[in-house]
Amino acid sequence: IVAETEIWPNLFLALHKNGVPVIQVNGRISQRAFRRYKVIRPLLKKVLNYVNAFCMQSDSDSERIKMLGAPENRVHTTGNIKFDDLPSLDQLTIGDLGFSDSEILFIAGSTHPGEEEILLHIYKSLSKDFPHLKLVIAPRHIERTNEIIRLSEQDGFVAVKFSRIHHVRPTKDSVIVVDTIGHLKSLYPLAKMVFVGKSLTIKGGHNIIEPAYFAKPILVGPYTENFKDIVEIFLKEGALVQVKVANELQSKISEFLKAPE
């Protein structure tokens, strides 16, 4: 079983020779990848014939894989399996973070370099008009924790590590930095709104389905190529706010804080 765009000619040939079925799940062929694959279509067609079933994310993915040589009767549009990954509900409360029920939690999830600095500046600016606003930053890579703590302190905040939350209680000037793996899903239910990273300064984007599962207002930047089909669905249904620049992100957050309904 291979996932998304993994196509390995030697592996597929070896499996075929040994009578081992190959199934592609959550199949995805982006427009960019499609252009590249077309150059080697004659080779690719032979390799794709070694695959017994193609379970593709969308109709466009199905059409592209067929145009590259996949046998039509083996191609099926089955949707994106990321919709099937329902989070477990841990019993974290906003009180566990040292905050009261009246405070507004803004979670920045899976952030990448450059984004934390922007978010901290936005938070500093909005805190003047919205003193109950609280920021939680969960970087994609926890080894960047000290870097984010330094950035927070440069902006005049006191950074509190999530792993120390029961020992160091946050104050009105605190920013919580998630320095542990696997807790973001437990934190999303506490948020009033969520920013999903790798979308503002670095291309690619991250999964927006997790916060959406908890019916949270979601904001992303312009770069969401890795989740193009999902983002299109959410934008079409008015379930996502996508901004083009950092200044627009601040204005959209402000709009929500003024009129959360």
One Martini backbone bead per residue (centre of mass of N, CA, C, O) as a GRO file, in nm:
protein
  261
    1ILE     BB    1   0.093   0.039   0.027
    2VAL     BB    2   0.050   0.358  -0.116
    3ALA     BB    3   0.099   0.713  -0.087
    4GLU     BB    4  -0.016   0.936  -0.299
    5THR     BB    5   0.297   1.008  -0.487
    6GLU     BB    6   0.407   0.713  -0.477
    7ILE     BB    7   0.653   0.620  -0.734
    8TRP     BB    8   0.817   0.292  -0.775
    9PRO     BB    9   0.950   0.115  -1.018
   10ASN     BB   10   1.123  -0.112  -0.882
   11LEU     BB   11   0.920  -0.197  -0.670
   12PHE     BB   12   0.680  -0.264  -0.854
   13LEU     BB   13   0.828  -0.479  -1.020
   14ALA     BB   14   0.901  -0.671  -0.786
   15LEU     BB   15   0.611  -0.722  -0.693
   16HIS     BB   16   0.501  -0.828  -0.960
   17LYS     BB   17   0.698  -1.076  -0.983
   18ASN     BB   18   0.580  -1.177  -0.680
   19GLY     BB   19   0.260  -1.129  -0.663
   20VAL     BB   20   0.218  -0.832  -0.542
   21PRO     BB   21   0.000  -0.619  -0.454
   22VAL     BB   22  -0.090  -0.276  -0.556
   23ILE     BB   23  -0.187   0.015  -0.357
   24GLN     BB   24  -0.330   0.333  -0.395
   25VAL     BB   25  -0.357   0.589  -0.151
   26ASN     BB   26  -0.449   0.906  -0.151
   27GLY     BB   27  -0.433   1.010  -0.430
   28ARG     BB   28  -0.192   1.247  -0.588
   29ILE     BB   29  -0.194   1.497  -0.866
   30SER     BB   30  -0.049   1.759  -0.937
   31GLN     BB   31  -0.003   1.991  -1.173
   32ARG     BB   32   0.305   1.989  -1.147
   33ALA     BB   33   0.347   1.681  -1.156
   34PHE     BB   34   0.203   1.631  -1.425
   35ARG     BB   35   0.406   1.782  -1.604
   36ARG     BB   36   0.645   1.596  -1.533
   37TYR     BB   37   0.519   1.312  -1.602
   38LYS     BB   38   0.464   1.358  -1.910
   39VAL     BB   39   0.763   1.322  -2.002
   40ILE     BB   40   0.739   0.996  -1.882
   41ARG     BB   41   0.487   0.835  -1.983
   42PRO     BB   42   0.590   0.568  -2.113
   43LEU     BB   43   0.715   0.464  -1.845
   44LEU     BB   44   0.470   0.509  -1.651
   45LYS     BB   45   0.260   0.322  -1.778
   46LYS     BB   46   0.406   0.058  -1.702
   47VAL     BB   47   0.413   0.106  -1.393
   48LEU     BB   48   0.097   0.145  -1.351
   49ASN     BB   49   0.030  -0.159  -1.434
   50TYR     BB   50   0.130  -0.272  -1.141
   51VAL     BB   51  -0.133  -0.150  -1.038
   52ASN     BB   52  -0.444  -0.252  -0.899
   53ALA     BB   53  -0.512   0.030  -0.734
   54PHE     BB   54  -0.676   0.361  -0.743
   55CYS     BB   55  -0.708   0.591  -0.466
   56MET     BB   56  -0.848   0.897  -0.505
   57GLN     BB   57  -0.920   1.217  -0.394
   58SER     BB   58  -1.009   1.313  -0.691
   59ASP     BB   59  -1.119   1.366  -1.006
   60SER     BB   60  -0.857   1.505  -1.104
   61ASP     BB   61  -0.667   1.281  -1.012
   62SER     BB   62  -0.793   1.060  -1.184
   63GLU     BB   63  -0.747   1.189  -1.462
   64ARG     BB   64  -0.438   1.212  -1.447
   65ILE     BB   65  -0.367   0.909  -1.406
   66LYS     BB   66  -0.500   0.822  -1.674
   67MET     BB   67  -0.325   1.009  -1.863
   68LEU     BB   68  -0.055   0.846  -1.761
   69GLY     BB   69  -0.180   0.516  -1.780
   70ALA     BB   70  -0.401   0.427  -1.613
   71PRO     BB   71  -0.632   0.203  -1.574
   72GLU     BB   72  -0.959   0.282  -1.560
   73ASN     BB   73  -1.071   0.023  -1.388
   74ARG     BB   74  -0.859   0.113  -1.133
   75VAL     BB   75  -1.004   0.389  -1.090
   76HIS     BB   76  -1.076   0.578  -0.781
   77THR     BB   77  -1.292   0.793  -0.601
   78THR     BB   78  -1.244   0.829  -0.229
   79GLY     BB   79  -1.092   1.053  -0.112
   80ASN     BB   80  -0.977   1.198   0.188
   81ILE     BB   81  -0.830   1.045   0.470
   82LYS     BB   82  -0.813   1.298   0.661
   83PHE     BB   83  -1.126   1.283   0.733
   84ASP     BB   84  -1.080   1.006   0.919
   85ASP     BB   85  -0.902   1.168   1.144
   86LEU     BB   86  -1.015   1.149   1.448
   87PRO     BB   87  -0.992   1.294   1.732
   88SER     BB   88  -0.910   1.275   2.046
   89LEU     BB   89  -1.069   1.343   2.369
   90ASP     BB   90  -0.927   1.536   2.575
   91GLN     BB   91  -0.952   1.680   2.919
   92LEU     BB   92  -0.900   1.976   2.851
   93THR     BB   93  -0.868   2.297   2.996
   94ILE     BB   94  -0.833   2.633   3.036
   95GLY     BB   95  -0.740   2.599   3.332
   96ASP     BB   96  -0.481   2.426   3.270
   97LEU     BB   97  -0.345   2.706   3.149
   98GLY     BB   98  -0.439   2.952   3.351
   99PHE     BB   99  -0.724   3.026   3.251
  100SER     BB  100  -1.016   3.181   3.186
  101ASP     BB  101  -1.332   3.178   3.040
  102SER     BB  102  -1.297   3.490   2.936
  103GLU     BB  103  -1.077   3.396   2.759
  104ILE     BB  104  -0.903   3.427   2.441
  105LEU     BB  105  -0.807   3.167   2.229
  106PHE     BB  106  -0.509   3.169   2.026
  107ILE     BB  107  -0.410   2.933   1.779
  108ALA     BB  108  -0.084   2.841   1.655
  109GLY     BB  109  -0.039   2.592   1.415
  110SER     BB  110   0.230   2.467   1.268
  111THR     BB  111   0.476   2.649   1.270
  112HIS     BB  112   0.710   2.866   1.099
  113PRO     BB  113   0.945   3.045   0.997
  114GLY     BB  114   0.822   3.389   1.046
  115GLU     BB  115   0.537   3.351   1.180
  116GLU     BB  116   0.581   3.417   1.480
  117GLU     BB  117   0.660   3.711   1.446
  118ILE     BB  118   0.393   3.803   1.324
  119LEU     BB  119   0.202   3.702   1.552
  120LEU     BB  120   0.329   3.869   1.782
  121HIS     BB  121   0.271   4.147   1.660
  122ILE     BB  122  -0.032   4.112   1.642
  123TYR     BB  123  -0.082   4.053   1.942
  124LYS     BB  124   0.032   4.318   2.052
  125SER     BB  125  -0.170   4.500   1.903
  126LEU     BB  126  -0.448   4.360   1.999
  127SER     BB  127  -0.417   4.375   2.317
  128LYS     BB  128  -0.509   4.668   2.355
  129ASP     BB  129  -0.822   4.596   2.266
  130PHE     BB  130  -0.773   4.271   2.370
  131PRO     BB  131  -0.699   4.163   2.684
  132HIS     BB  132  -0.825   3.850   2.658
  133LEU     BB  133  -0.607   3.774   2.474
  134LYS     BB  134  -0.454   3.453   2.383
  135LEU     BB  135  -0.137   3.289   2.312
  136VAL     BB  136  -0.068   2.992   2.111
  137ILE     BB  137   0.233   2.815   2.024
  138ALA     BB  138   0.275   2.550   1.767
  139PRO     BB  139   0.529   2.413   1.649
  140ARG     BB  140   0.629   2.181   1.425
  141HIS     BB  141   0.920   2.218   1.568
  142ILE     BB  142   1.032   2.181   1.895
  143GLU     BB  143   1.340   2.275   1.854
  144ARG     BB  144   1.222   2.593   1.835
  145THR     BB  145   1.148   2.698   2.118
  146ASN     BB  146   1.381   2.900   2.195
  147GLU     BB  147   1.332   3.089   1.957
  148ILE     BB  148   1.039   3.170   2.045
  149ILE     BB  149   1.109   3.278   2.320
  150ARG     BB  150   1.291   3.504   2.217
  151LEU     BB  151   1.075   3.650   2.045
  152SER     BB  152   0.881   3.706   2.280
  153GLU     BB  153   1.078   3.878   2.454
  154GLN     BB  154   1.125   4.100   2.237
  155ASP     BB  155   0.798   4.172   2.270
  156GLY     BB  156   0.743   4.151   2.602
  157PHE     BB  157   0.713   3.854   2.673
  158VAL     BB  158   0.615   3.560   2.858
  159ALA     BB  159   0.737   3.249   2.824
  160VAL     BB  160   0.549   2.935   2.829
  161LYS     BB  161   0.579   2.616   2.876
  162PHE     BB  162   0.371   2.353   2.847
  163SER     BB  163   0.543   2.153   3.032
  164ARG     BB  164   0.515   2.402   3.274
  165ILE     BB  165   0.210   2.482   3.346
  166HIS     BB  166   0.202   2.361   3.657
  167HIS     BB  167   0.451   2.568   3.754
  168VAL     BB  168   0.387   2.811   3.539
  169ARG     BB  169   0.191   3.076   3.552
  170PRO     BB  170   0.022   3.276   3.368
  171THR     BB  171   0.002   3.597   3.244
  172LYS     BB  172  -0.086   3.881   3.070
  173ASP     BB  173   0.223   3.841   2.922
  174SER     BB  174   0.170   3.562   2.802
  175VAL     BB  175   0.318   3.284   2.618
  176ILE     BB  176   0.244   2.979   2.475
  177VAL     BB  177   0.473   2.702   2.428
  178VAL     BB  178   0.475   2.415   2.243
  179ASP     BB  179   0.708   2.141   2.362
  180THR     BB  180   0.519   1.909   2.253
  181ILE     BB  181   0.396   1.598   2.144
  182GLY     BB  182   0.038   1.558   2.072
  183HIS     BB  183  -0.138   1.833   2.188
  184LEU     BB  184  -0.293   1.996   1.972
  185LYS     BB  185  -0.566   1.839   1.966
  186SER     BB  186  -0.628   1.920   2.271
  187LEU     BB  187  -0.629   2.241   2.217
  188TYR     BB  188  -0.837   2.316   1.995
  189PRO     BB  189  -1.108   2.312   2.171
  190LEU     BB  190  -1.013   2.593   2.328
  191ALA     BB  191  -1.047   2.760   2.089
  192LYS     BB  192  -1.165   3.049   1.906
  193MET     BB  193  -0.904   3.042   1.717
  194VAL     BB  194  -0.715   2.953   1.405
  195PHE     BB  195  -0.381   2.902   1.298
  196VAL     BB  196  -0.230   2.766   1.002
  197GLY     BB  197   0.067   2.673   0.901
  198LYS     BB  198   0.273   2.698   0.628
  199SER     BB  199   0.118   2.983   0.479
  200LEU     BB  200   0.286   3.272   0.506
  201THR     BB  201   0.621   3.201   0.442
  202ILE     BB  202   0.567   2.897   0.364
  203LYS     BB  203   0.525   2.647   0.155
  204GLY     BB  204   0.209   2.416   0.162
  205GLY     BB  205   0.088   2.357   0.434
  206HIS     BB  206  -0.170   2.241   0.655
  207ASN     BB  207  -0.397   2.079   0.841
  208ILE     BB  208  -0.750   2.184   0.876
  209ILE     BB  209  -0.930   1.952   0.999
  210GLU     BB  210  -0.882   1.950   1.301
  211PRO     BB  211  -1.017   2.229   1.377
  212ALA     BB  212  -1.282   2.170   1.218
  213TYR     BB  213  -1.391   1.942   1.399
  214PHE     BB  214  -1.434   2.188   1.629
  215ALA     BB  215  -1.553   2.446   1.491
  216LYS     BB  216  -1.326   2.646   1.394
  217PRO     BB  217  -1.190   2.927   1.320
  218ILE     BB  218  -0.996   2.965   1.014
  219LEU     BB  219  -0.654   3.055   0.937
  220VAL     BB  220  -0.469   3.145   0.637
  221GLY     BB  221  -0.251   3.166   0.404
  222PRO     BB  222  -0.149   3.150   0.062
  223TYR     BB  223   0.000   2.863   0.137
  224THR     BB  224  -0.180   2.545   0.017
  225GLU     BB  225  -0.081   2.311  -0.182
  226ASN     BB  226  -0.103   2.036  -0.005
  227PHE     BB  227  -0.439   2.135   0.034
  228LYS     BB  228  -0.610   2.225  -0.214
  229ASP     BB  229  -0.883   2.069  -0.209
  230ILE     BB  230  -0.965   2.135   0.080
  231VAL     BB  231  -0.956   2.444   0.059
  232GLU     BB  232  -1.168   2.470  -0.163
  233ILE     BB  233  -1.402   2.358  -0.001
  234PHE     BB  234  -1.392   2.563   0.237
  235LEU     BB  235  -1.422   2.823   0.068
  236LYS     BB  236  -1.692   2.751  -0.069
  237GLU     BB  237  -1.833   2.716   0.239
  238GLY     BB  238  -1.715   2.934   0.443
  239ALA     BB  239  -1.472   2.769   0.642
  240LEU     BB  240  -1.252   2.994   0.551
  241VAL     BB  241  -0.957   3.205   0.596
  242GLN     BB  242  -0.776   3.371   0.335
  243VAL     BB  243  -0.468   3.526   0.314
  244LYS     BB  244  -0.209   3.729   0.159
  245VAL     BB  245  -0.130   3.900   0.419
  246ALA     BB  246  -0.049   4.001   0.735
  247ASN     BB  247  -0.241   4.247   0.761
  248GLU     BB  248  -0.496   4.079   0.700
  249LEU     BB  249  -0.483   3.898   0.945
  250GLN     BB  250  -0.535   4.115   1.157
  251SER     BB  251  -0.814   4.212   1.048
  252LYS     BB  252  -0.960   3.935   1.074
  253ILE     BB  253  -0.925   3.898   1.376
  254SER     BB  254  -1.063   4.161   1.456
  255GLU     BB  255  -1.338   4.099   1.333
  256PHE     BB  256  -1.397   3.853   1.511
  257LEU     BB  257  -1.372   3.993   1.792
  258LYS     BB  258  -1.612   4.195   1.728
  259ALA     BB  259  -1.776   3.937   1.555
  260PRO     BB  260  -1.816   3.611   1.630
  261GLU     BB  261  -2.094   3.545   1.476
   0.00000   0.00000   0.00000
